[in-house]
PDB file of C-alpha atoms in Angstrom:
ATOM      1  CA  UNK Z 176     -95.963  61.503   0.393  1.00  0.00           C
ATOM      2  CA  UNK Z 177     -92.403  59.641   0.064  1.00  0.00           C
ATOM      3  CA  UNK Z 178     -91.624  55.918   0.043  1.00  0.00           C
ATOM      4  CA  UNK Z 179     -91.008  54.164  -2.656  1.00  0.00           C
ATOM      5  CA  UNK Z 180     -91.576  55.796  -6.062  1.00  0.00           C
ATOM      6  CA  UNK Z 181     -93.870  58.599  -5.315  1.00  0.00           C
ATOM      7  CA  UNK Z 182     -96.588  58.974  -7.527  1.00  0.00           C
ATOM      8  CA  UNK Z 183     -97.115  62.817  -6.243  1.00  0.00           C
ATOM      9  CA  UNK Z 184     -93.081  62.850  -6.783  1.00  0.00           C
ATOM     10  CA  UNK Z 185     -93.713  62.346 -10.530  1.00  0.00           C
ATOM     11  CA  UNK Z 186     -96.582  64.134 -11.181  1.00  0.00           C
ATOM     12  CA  UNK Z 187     -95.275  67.360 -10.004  1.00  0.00           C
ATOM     13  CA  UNK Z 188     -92.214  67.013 -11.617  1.00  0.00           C
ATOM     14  CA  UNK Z 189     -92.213  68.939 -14.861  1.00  0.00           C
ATOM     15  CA  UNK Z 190     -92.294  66.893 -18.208  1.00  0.00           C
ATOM     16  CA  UNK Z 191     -88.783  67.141 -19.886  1.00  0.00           C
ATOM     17  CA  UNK Z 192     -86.310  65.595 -21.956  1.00  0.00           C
ATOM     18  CA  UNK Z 193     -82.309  65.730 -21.421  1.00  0.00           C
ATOM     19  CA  UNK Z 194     -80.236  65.212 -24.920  1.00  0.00           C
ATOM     20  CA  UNK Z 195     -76.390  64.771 -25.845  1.00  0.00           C
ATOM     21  CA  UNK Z 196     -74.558  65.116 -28.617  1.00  0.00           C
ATOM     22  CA  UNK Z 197     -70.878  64.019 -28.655  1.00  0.00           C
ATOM     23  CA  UNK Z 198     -68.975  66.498 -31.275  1.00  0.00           C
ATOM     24  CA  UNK Z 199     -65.220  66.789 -29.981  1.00  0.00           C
ATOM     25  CA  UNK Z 200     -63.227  69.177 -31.647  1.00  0.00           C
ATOM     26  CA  UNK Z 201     -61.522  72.022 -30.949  1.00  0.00           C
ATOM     27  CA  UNK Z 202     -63.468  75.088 -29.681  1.00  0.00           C
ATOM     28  CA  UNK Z 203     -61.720  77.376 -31.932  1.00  0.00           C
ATOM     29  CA  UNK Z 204     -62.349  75.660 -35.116  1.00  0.00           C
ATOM     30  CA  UNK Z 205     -66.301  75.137 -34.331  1.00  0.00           C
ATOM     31  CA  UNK Z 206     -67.915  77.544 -35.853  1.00  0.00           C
ATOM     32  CA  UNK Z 207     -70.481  79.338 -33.731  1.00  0.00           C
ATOM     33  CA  UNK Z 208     -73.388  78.963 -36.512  1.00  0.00           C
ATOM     34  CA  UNK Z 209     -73.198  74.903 -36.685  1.00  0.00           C
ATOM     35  CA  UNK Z 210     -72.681  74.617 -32.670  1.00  0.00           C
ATOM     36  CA  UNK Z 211     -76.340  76.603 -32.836  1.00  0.00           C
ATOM     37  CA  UNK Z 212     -77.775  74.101 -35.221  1.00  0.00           C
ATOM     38  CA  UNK Z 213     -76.341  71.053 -33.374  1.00  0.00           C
ATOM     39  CA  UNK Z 214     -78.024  72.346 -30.354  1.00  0.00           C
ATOM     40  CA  UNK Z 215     -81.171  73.718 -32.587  1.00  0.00           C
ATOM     41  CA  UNK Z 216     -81.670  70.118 -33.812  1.00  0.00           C
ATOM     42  CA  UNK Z 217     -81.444  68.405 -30.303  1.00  0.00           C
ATOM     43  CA  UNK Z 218     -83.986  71.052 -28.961  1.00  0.00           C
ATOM     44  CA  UNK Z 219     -86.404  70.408 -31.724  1.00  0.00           C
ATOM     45  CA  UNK Z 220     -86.146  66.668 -30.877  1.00  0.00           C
ATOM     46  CA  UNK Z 221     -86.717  66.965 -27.440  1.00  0.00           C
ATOM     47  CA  UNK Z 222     -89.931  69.065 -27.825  1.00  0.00           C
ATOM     48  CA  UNK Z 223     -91.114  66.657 -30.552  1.00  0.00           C
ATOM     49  CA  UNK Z 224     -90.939  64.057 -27.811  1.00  0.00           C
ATOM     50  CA  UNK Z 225     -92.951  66.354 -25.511  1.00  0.00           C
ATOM     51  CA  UNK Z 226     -95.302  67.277 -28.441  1.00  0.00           C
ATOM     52  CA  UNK Z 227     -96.478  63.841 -28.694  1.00  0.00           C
ATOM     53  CA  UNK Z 228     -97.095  63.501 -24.926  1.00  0.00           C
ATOM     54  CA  UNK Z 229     -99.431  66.597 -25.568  1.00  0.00           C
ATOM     55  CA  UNK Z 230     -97.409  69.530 -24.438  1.00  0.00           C
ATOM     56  CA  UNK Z 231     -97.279  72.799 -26.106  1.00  0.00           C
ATOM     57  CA  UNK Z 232     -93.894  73.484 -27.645  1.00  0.00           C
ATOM     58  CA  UNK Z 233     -94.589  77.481 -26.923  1.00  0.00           C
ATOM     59  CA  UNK Z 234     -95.079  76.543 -23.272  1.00  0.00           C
ATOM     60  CA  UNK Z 235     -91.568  74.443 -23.229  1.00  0.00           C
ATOM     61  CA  UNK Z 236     -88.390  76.251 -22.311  1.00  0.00           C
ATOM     62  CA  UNK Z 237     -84.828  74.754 -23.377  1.00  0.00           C
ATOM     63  CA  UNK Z 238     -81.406  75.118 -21.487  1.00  0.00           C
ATOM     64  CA  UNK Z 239     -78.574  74.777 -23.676  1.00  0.00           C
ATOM     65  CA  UNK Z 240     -74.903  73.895 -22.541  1.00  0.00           C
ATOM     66  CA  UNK Z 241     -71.651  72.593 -23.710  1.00  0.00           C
ATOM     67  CA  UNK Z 242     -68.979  70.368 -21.795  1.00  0.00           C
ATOM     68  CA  UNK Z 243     -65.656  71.683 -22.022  1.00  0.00           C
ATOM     69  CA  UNK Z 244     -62.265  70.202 -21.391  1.00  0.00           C
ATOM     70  CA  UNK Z 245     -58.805  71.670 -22.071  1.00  0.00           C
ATOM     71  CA  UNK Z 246     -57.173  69.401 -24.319  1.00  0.00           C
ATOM     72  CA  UNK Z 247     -55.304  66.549 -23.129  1.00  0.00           C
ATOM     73  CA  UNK Z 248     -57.485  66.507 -19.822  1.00  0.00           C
ATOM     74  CA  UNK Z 249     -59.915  63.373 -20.089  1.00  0.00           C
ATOM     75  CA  UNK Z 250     -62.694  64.960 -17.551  1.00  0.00           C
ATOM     76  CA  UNK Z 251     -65.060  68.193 -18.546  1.00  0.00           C
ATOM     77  CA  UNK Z 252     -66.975  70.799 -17.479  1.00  0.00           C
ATOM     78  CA  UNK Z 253     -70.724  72.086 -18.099  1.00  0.00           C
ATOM     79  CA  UNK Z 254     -71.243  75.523 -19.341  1.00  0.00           C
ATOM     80  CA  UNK Z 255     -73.642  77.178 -20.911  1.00  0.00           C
ATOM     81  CA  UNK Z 256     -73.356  77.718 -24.873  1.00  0.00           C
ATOM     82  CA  UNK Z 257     -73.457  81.714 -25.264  1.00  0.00           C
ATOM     83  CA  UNK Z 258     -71.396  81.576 -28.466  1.00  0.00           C
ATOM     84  CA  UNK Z 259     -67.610  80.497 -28.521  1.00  0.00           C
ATOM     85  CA  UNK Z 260     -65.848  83.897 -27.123  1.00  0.00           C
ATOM     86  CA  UNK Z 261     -68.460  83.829 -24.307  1.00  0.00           C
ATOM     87  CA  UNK Z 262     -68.264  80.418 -23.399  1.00  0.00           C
ATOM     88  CA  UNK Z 263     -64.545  80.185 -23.369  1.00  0.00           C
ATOM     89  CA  UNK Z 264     -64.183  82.870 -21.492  1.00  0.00           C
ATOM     90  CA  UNK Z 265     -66.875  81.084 -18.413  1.00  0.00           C
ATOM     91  CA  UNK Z 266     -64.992  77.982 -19.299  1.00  0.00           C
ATOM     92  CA  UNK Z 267     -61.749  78.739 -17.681  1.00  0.00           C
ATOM     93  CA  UNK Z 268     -63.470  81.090 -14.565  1.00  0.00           C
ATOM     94  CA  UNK Z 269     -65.316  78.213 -13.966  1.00  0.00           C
ATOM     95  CA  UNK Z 270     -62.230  76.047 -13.746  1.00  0.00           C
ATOM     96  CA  UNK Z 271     -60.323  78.409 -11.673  1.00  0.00           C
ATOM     97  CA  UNK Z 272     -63.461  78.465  -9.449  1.00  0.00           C
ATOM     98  CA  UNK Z 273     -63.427  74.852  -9.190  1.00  0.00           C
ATOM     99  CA  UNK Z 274     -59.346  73.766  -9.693  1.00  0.00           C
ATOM    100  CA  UNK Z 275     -57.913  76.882  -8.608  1.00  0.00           C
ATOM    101  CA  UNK Z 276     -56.507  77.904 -12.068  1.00  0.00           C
ATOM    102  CA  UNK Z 277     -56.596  77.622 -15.542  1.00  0.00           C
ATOM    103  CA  UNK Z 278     -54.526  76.312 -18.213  1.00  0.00           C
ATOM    104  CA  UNK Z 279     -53.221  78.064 -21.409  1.00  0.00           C
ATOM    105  CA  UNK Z 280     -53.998  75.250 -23.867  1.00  0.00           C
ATOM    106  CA  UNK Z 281     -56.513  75.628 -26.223  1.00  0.00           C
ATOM    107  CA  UNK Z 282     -60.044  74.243 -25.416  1.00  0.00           C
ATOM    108  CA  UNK Z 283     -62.359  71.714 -27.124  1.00  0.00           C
ATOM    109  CA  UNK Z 284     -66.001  70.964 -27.453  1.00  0.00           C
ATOM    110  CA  UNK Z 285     -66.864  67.224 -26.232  1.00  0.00           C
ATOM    111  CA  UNK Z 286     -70.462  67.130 -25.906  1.00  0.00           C
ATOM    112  CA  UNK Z 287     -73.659  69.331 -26.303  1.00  0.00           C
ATOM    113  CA  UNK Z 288     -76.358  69.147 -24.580  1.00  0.00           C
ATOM    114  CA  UNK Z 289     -80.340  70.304 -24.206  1.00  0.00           C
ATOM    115  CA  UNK Z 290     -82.709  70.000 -21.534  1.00  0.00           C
ATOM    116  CA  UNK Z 291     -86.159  70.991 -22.838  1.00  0.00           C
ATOM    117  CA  UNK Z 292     -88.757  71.586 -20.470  1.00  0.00           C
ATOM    118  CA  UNK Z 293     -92.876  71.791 -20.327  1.00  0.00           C
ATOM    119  CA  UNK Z 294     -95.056  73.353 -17.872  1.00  0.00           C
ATOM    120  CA  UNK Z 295     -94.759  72.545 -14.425  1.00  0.00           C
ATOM    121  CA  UNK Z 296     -98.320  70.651 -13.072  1.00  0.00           C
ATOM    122  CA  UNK Z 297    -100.426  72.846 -11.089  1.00  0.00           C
ATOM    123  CA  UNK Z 298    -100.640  70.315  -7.743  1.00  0.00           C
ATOM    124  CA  UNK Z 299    -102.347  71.462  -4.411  1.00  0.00           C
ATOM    125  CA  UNK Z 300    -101.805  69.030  -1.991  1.00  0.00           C
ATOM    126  CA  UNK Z 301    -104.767  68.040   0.885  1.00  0.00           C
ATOM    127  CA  UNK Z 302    -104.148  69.178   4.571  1.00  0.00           C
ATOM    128  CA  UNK Z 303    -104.661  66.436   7.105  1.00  0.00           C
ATOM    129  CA  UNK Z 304    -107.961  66.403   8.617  1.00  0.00           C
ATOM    130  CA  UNK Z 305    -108.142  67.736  12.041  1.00  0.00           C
ATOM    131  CA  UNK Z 306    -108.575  64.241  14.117  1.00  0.00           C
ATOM    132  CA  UNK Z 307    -107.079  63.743  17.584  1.00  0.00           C
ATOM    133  CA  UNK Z 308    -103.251  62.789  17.540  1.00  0.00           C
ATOM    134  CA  UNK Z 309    -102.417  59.414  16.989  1.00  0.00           C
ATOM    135  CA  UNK Z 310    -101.277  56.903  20.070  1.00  0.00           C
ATOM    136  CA  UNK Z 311     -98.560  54.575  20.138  1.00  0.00           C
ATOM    137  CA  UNK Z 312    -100.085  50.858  18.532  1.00  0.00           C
ATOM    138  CA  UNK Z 313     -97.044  49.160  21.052  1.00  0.00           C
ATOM    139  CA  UNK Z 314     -93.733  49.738  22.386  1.00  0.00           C
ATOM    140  CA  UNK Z 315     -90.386  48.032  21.251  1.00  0.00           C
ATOM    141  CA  UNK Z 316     -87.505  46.995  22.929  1.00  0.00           C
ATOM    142  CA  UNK Z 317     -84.420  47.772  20.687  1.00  0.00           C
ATOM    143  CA  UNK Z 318     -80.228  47.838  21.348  1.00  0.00           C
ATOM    144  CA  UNK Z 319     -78.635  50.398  23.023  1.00  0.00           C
ATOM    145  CA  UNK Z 320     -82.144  52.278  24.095  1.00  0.00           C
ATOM    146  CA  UNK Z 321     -82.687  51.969  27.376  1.00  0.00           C
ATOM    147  CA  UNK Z 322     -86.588  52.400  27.395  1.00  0.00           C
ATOM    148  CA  UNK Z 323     -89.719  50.714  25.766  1.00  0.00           C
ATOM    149  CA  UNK Z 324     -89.939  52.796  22.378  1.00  0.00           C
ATOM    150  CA  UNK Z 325     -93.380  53.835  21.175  1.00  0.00           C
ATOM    151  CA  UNK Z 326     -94.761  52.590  17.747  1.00  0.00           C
ATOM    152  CA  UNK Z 327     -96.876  54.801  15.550  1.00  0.00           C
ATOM    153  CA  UNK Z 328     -98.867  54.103  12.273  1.00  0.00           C
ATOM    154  CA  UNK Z 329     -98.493  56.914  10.386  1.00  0.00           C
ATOM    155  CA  UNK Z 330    -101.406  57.119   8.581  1.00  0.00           C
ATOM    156  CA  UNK Z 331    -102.915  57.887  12.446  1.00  0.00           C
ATOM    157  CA  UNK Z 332    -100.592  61.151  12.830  1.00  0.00           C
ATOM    158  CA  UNK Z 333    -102.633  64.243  13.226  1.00  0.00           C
ATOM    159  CA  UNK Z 334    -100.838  67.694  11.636  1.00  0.00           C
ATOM    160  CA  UNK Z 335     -99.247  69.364  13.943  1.00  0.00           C
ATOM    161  CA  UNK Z 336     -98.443  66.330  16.146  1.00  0.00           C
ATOM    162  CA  UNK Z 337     -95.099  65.949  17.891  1.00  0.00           C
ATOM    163  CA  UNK Z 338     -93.101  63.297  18.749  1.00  0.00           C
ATOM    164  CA  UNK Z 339     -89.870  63.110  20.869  1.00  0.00           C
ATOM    165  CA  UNK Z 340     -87.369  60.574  20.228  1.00  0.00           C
ATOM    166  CA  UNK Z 341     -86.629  57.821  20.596  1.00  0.00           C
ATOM    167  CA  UNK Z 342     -90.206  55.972  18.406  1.00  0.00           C
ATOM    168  CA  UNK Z 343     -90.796  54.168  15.187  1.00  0.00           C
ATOM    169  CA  UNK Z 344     -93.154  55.145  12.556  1.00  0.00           C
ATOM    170  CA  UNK Z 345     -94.768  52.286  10.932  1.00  0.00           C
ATOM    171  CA  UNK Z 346     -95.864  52.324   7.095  1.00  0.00           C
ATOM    172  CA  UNK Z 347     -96.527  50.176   4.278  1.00  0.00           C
ATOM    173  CA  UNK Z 348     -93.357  50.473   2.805  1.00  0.00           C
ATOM    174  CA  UNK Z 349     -91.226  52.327   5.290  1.00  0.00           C
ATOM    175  CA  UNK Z 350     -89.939  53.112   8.965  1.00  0.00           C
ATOM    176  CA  UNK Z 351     -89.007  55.948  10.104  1.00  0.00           C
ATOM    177  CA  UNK Z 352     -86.936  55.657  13.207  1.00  0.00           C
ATOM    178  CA  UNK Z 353     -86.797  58.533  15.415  1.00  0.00           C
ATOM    179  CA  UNK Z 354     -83.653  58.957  17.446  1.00  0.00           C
ATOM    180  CA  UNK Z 355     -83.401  59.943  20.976  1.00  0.00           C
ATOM    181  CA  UNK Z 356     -82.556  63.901  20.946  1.00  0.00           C
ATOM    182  CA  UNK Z 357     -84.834  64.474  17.721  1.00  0.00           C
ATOM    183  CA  UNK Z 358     -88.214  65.804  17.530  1.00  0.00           C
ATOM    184  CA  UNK Z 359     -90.727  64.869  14.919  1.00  0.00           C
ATOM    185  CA  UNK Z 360     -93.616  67.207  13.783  1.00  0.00           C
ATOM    186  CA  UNK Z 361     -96.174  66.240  11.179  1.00  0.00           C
ATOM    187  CA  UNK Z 362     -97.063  69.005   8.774  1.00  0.00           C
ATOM    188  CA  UNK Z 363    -100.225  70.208   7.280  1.00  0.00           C
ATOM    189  CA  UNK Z 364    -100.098  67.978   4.207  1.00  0.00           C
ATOM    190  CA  UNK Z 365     -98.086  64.750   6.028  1.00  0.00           C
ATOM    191  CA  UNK Z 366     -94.934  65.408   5.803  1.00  0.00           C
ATOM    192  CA  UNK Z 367     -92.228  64.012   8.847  1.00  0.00           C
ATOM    193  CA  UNK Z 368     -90.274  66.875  10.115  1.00  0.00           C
ATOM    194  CA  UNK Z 369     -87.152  66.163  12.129  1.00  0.00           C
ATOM    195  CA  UNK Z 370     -85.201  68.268  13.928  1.00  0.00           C
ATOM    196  CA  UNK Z 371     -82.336  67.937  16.351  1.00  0.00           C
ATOM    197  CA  UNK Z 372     -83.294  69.122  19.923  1.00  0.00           C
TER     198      UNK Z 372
END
């Protein structure tokens, strides 16, 4: 089911909305009351948008998060908004954990941000039908393999059918090429498996 712009890609995805809000000050003088209705009022605009798509608000679920930066420093860090204290405090772990230490300088607030979320599609995908596994259509030559290299269309691939490198596998919009050393298994539902022998 890949190639270019899955359709089964994007309907399983779940329905969602990511939105900023650049406020920088510092962290210290925003009080934790208007950081809550910053983020409040970016929530309730990203399940408006989802509203009118038909979701549910009560089945949408938001993620809340600040980005960080000590000041002076021009680059930030995501953390999740649990108040000022809180989120000071997993502000400079998390830039020990990443930098190695932390500074004392005081901390400001650069952006906030929401991710709201809907429910995730309920997709079942359709096992291959049981057919007999698909043959080679015609052999390449190609550089630096020294044999004739089997060509497969894979819409003739059969689940559980395996496939020793080197081959191609022909599609409408892509090829896979299978090196020498890897095997290829097809999967229940379609899906190229590789794996280095």
């Amino acid at each position: 089911h890949g190639g270019v712009l899955s359709a089964l890609g994007m309907l399983a995805a779940r329905p969602g909305r990511q939105l900023s809000r650049t406020h920088v000050m510092p962290l210290g003088a925003a009080v934790d009351g208007d950081v809550d209705a910053w983020l409040d009022d970016l929530g309730q605009q990203g399940e408006a948008a989802l509203q009118v798509e038909g979701h549910d608000v009560a089945d949408c679920k938001q993620q809340r998060s600040v980005d960080l930066r000590y000041r002076g420093q021009s680059y930030t860090l995501n953390v999740p908004w649990q108040g000022g204290d809180a989120t000071t405090r997993d502000f400079h772990a998390r830039h020990a954990q990443r930098y190695g230490h932390h500074l004392d300088l005081p901390v400001e607030l650069v952006n906030l941000r929401v991710q709201v979320q809907g429910p995730a599609q309920d997709v079942r995908l359709t096992t291959l039908a049981s057919v007999p596994d698909g043959r080679p259509v015609s052999h390449a030559r190609l550089d630096g393999v020294d044999a004739d290299v089997p060509v497969f269309r894979r819409q003739t691939l059969a689940a559980g059918q395996r496939i020793t490198g080197p081959a191609l596998i022909c599609e409408h919009v892509a090829t896979t090429w299978v090196e020498p050393g890897w095997l290829l298994e097809v999967d229940s539902v379609g899906n190229l498996l590789l794996t280095l022998q």
